Amino acid sequence: NPNTPGSFPNISVGADSVFDFDGSSQHINLGNPEELQITGAITLSLWFNSTTATGGFITKSDSGNYFQMPTNKVYELGILSNSLAWQISDGTTSNALVHSFSSYLDGNWHHLMVTWDGTTNAGSMKLFVDGSEVASHQATISAMQNKSNSVIISSQNYPYRYIGKMSNVAIWNSDQSSE
């Protein structure tokens, strides 16, 4: 529920912290602190409420852009043409879990969590919506590249600007799927 407290890494986020992105260049720049320089297992979690078929949730990539070449990204999570894309990159190769997402773009609140367990095992990348695993993918990389890019929530760049509400964004340097 987005009305209960959540967390950014090491920062408490209160129940009144619902971000309402209007599709302009609104975004949140988390910088590149050591805690967000994640190269192994990772979990991204957030609540969202949107009806828009394209928009970025979270990225660590050149200029905060989404869906770029492998050399330009570390990880990114966003909606492209009614599909959710969860991507990780080692700088040479990108791995992507892509899943149809239009049924969740209904103007209601949904919890979204994506994980990578840091391995190349079957099902090492997972997507959960509203507490249920809805898709998985086998990664072929064993570590994400470590770039000095900032972590960006939403995007400052068209056409990946998020339109909708987002709350309780959290990033972990571990796989939280079994927690």
Coordinates of C-alpha atoms in Angstrom, one line a residue:
N1 CA 0.0 0.0 0.0
P2 CA 1.6 3.3 -1.0
N3 CA 0.1 5.0 2.0
T4 CA 2.4 3.2 4.4
P5 CA 6.0 4.2 5.0
G6 CA 8.7 2.8 2.7
S7 CA 12.4 3.6 2.1
F8 CA 15.0 4.9 -0.2
P9 CA 18.4 3.4 0.7
N10 CA 19.1 4.7 4.3
I11 CA 16.3 7.3 4.0
S12 CA 12.8 6.9 5.5
V13 CA 10.0 7.9 3.2
G14 CA 6.7 8.9 4.9
A15 CA 3.2 8.0 3.9
D16 CA 2.8 11.5 2.3
S17 CA 5.6 10.9 -0.2
V18 CA 3.7 10.2 -3.3
F19 CA 5.5 11.7 -6.3
D20 CA 3.1 12.8 -9.1
F21 CA 5.0 13.0 -12.4
D22 CA 3.3 15.0 -15.2
G23 CA 5.4 14.0 -18.2
S24 CA 7.4 17.2 -18.2
S25 CA 11.1 16.9 -17.3
Q26 CA 10.3 16.1 -13.7
H27 CA 12.7 13.5 -12.3
I28 CA 14.6 12.6 -9.1
N29 CA 18.3 12.4 -9.2
L30 CA 19.7 10.2 -6.5
G31 CA 23.3 10.8 -7.5
N32 CA 25.9 8.0 -7.4
P33 CA 26.6 7.2 -3.8
E34 CA 28.5 4.2 -2.9
E35 CA 25.3 2.4 -1.8
L36 CA 23.9 2.6 -5.3
Q37 CA 27.1 1.4 -7.1
I38 CA 25.7 -2.1 -7.3
T39 CA 27.3 -4.7 -9.6
G40 CA 25.8 -7.9 -8.3
A41 CA 22.4 -9.0 -7.0
I42 CA 19.8 -6.2 -7.0
T43 CA 16.2 -5.5 -6.2
L44 CA 14.1 -2.5 -7.3
S45 CA 10.7 -2.0 -5.7
L46 CA 8.1 0.7 -6.0
W47 CA 4.4 1.4 -6.0
F48 CA 2.9 3.0 -9.2
N49 CA -0.3 4.3 -10.5
S50 CA -0.5 5.2 -14.2
T51 CA -2.4 4.8 -17.5
T52 CA 0.5 5.7 -19.8
A53 CA 2.0 3.1 -22.2
T54 CA 5.6 4.4 -22.1
G55 CA 7.7 5.8 -19.3
G56 CA 10.8 5.2 -17.2
F57 CA 10.7 4.1 -13.5
I58 CA 14.4 3.9 -12.6
T59 CA 17.6 4.0 -14.6
K60 CA 21.3 4.1 -14.0
S61 CA 22.5 5.0 -17.5
D62 CA 24.1 7.7 -19.6
S63 CA 22.1 11.0 -19.2
G64 CA 19.2 9.2 -17.5
N65 CA 18.0 7.8 -20.9
Y66 CA 16.2 4.4 -21.2
F67 CA 16.5 1.5 -23.5
Q68 CA 20.1 2.3 -24.7
M69 CA 23.0 0.3 -26.0
P70 CA 24.7 -2.1 -23.4
T71 CA 27.7 0.2 -23.1
N72 CA 25.5 3.1 -21.9
K73 CA 23.5 1.4 -19.1
V74 CA 24.0 -0.4 -15.8
Y75 CA 20.3 -1.2 -15.1
E76 CA 16.9 0.2 -16.1
L77 CA 13.3 -0.4 -15.4
G78 CA 10.6 1.1 -17.5
I79 CA 7.5 0.8 -19.7
L80 CA 7.9 0.8 -23.5
S81 CA 4.8 0.3 -25.7
N82 CA 2.7 -1.4 -23.0
S83 CA 5.5 -3.8 -22.0
L84 CA 7.6 -3.6 -18.9
A85 CA 11.4 -3.9 -19.6
W86 CA 13.8 -4.8 -16.7
Q87 CA 17.4 -4.6 -18.1
I88 CA 20.9 -5.1 -16.7
S89 CA 24.2 -4.7 -18.5
D90 CA 27.8 -5.7 -18.1
G91 CA 28.9 -3.0 -20.6
T92 CA 29.0 -5.4 -23.5
T93 CA 25.8 -7.4 -23.2
S94 CA 22.4 -6.5 -22.0
N95 CA 19.9 -8.9 -20.5
A96 CA 16.2 -8.0 -20.6
L97 CA 13.1 -9.4 -19.0
V98 CA 10.2 -8.0 -21.1
H99 CA 6.6 -8.7 -20.1
S100 CA 3.2 -7.4 -21.3
F101 CA 2.1 -4.7 -18.9
S102 CA -1.0 -3.1 -20.2
S103 CA -3.3 -4.7 -17.7
Y104 CA -1.5 -2.9 -14.9
L105 CA -1.8 0.6 -16.5
D106 CA -5.4 1.0 -15.2
G107 CA -5.1 4.0 -12.9
N108 CA -4.9 1.9 -9.8
W109 CA -2.0 1.4 -7.4
H110 CA 0.2 -1.6 -8.1
H111 CA 3.3 -2.9 -6.3
L112 CA 6.2 -3.6 -8.7
M113 CA 9.4 -5.5 -7.8
V114 CA 12.2 -6.7 -10.0
T115 CA 15.2 -8.8 -8.9
W116 CA 18.4 -10.2 -10.2
D117 CA 20.1 -12.7 -8.0
G118 CA 23.5 -12.0 -9.4
T119 CA 23.9 -15.3 -11.2
T120 CA 23.3 -16.9 -14.7
N121 CA 21.0 -19.5 -13.2
A122 CA 17.6 -20.2 -14.8
G123 CA 15.1 -17.6 -13.6
S124 CA 17.8 -15.3 -12.2
M125 CA 15.9 -12.2 -13.2
K126 CA 12.3 -11.9 -11.9
L127 CA 9.3 -9.6 -12.1
F128 CA 6.7 -9.4 -9.4
V129 CA 3.4 -7.4 -9.6
D130 CA 1.2 -7.1 -6.6
G131 CA 3.1 -9.8 -4.7
S132 CA 3.0 -12.5 -7.5
E133 CA 5.8 -13.5 -9.7
V134 CA 4.6 -12.9 -13.3
A135 CA 7.8 -13.5 -15.3
S136 CA 11.4 -14.6 -15.1
H137 CA 14.4 -14.7 -17.4
Q138 CA 17.8 -16.3 -17.3
A139 CA 20.6 -13.7 -17.2
T140 CA 23.8 -14.4 -19.2
I141 CA 26.0 -11.9 -17.4
S142 CA 27.6 -12.5 -14.1
A143 CA 28.1 -8.8 -13.0
M144 CA 26.7 -5.4 -14.0
Q145 CA 29.2 -2.7 -15.1
N146 CA 30.1 0.0 -12.5
K147 CA 29.5 3.4 -14.2
S148 CA 29.6 6.7 -12.5
N149 CA 26.1 7.6 -13.7
S150 CA 23.5 8.9 -11.4
V151 CA 20.4 6.8 -10.5
I152 CA 17.4 8.6 -11.9
I153 CA 13.7 8.1 -11.0
S154 CA 11.5 8.9 -14.0
S155 CA 13.5 10.6 -16.8
Q156 CA 14.5 14.1 -17.8
N157 CA 14.4 13.1 -21.5
Y158 CA 11.5 12.7 -23.9
P159 CA 10.0 10.2 -24.7
Y160 CA 10.7 8.3 -21.5
R161 CA 9.3 10.8 -19.0
Y162 CA 7.0 9.0 -16.6
I163 CA 3.3 10.2 -16.3
G164 CA 1.6 9.0 -13.1
K165 CA 2.2 8.5 -9.4
M166 CA 5.0 6.7 -7.8
S167 CA 5.8 6.0 -4.1
N168 CA 8.0 4.0 -1.8
V169 CA 10.9 3.5 -4.2
A170 CA 13.5 1.2 -2.8
I171 CA 16.8 -0.2 -4.2
W172 CA 18.6 -3.1 -2.5
N173 CA 22.0 -4.6 -3.2
S174 CA 20.5 -8.1 -2.7
D175 CA 17.8 -10.3 -4.1
Q176 CA 14.7 -9.6 -1.9
S177 CA 12.4 -12.1 -3.7
S178 CA 12.7 -14.7 -0.9
E179 CA 12.4 -12.2 1.9

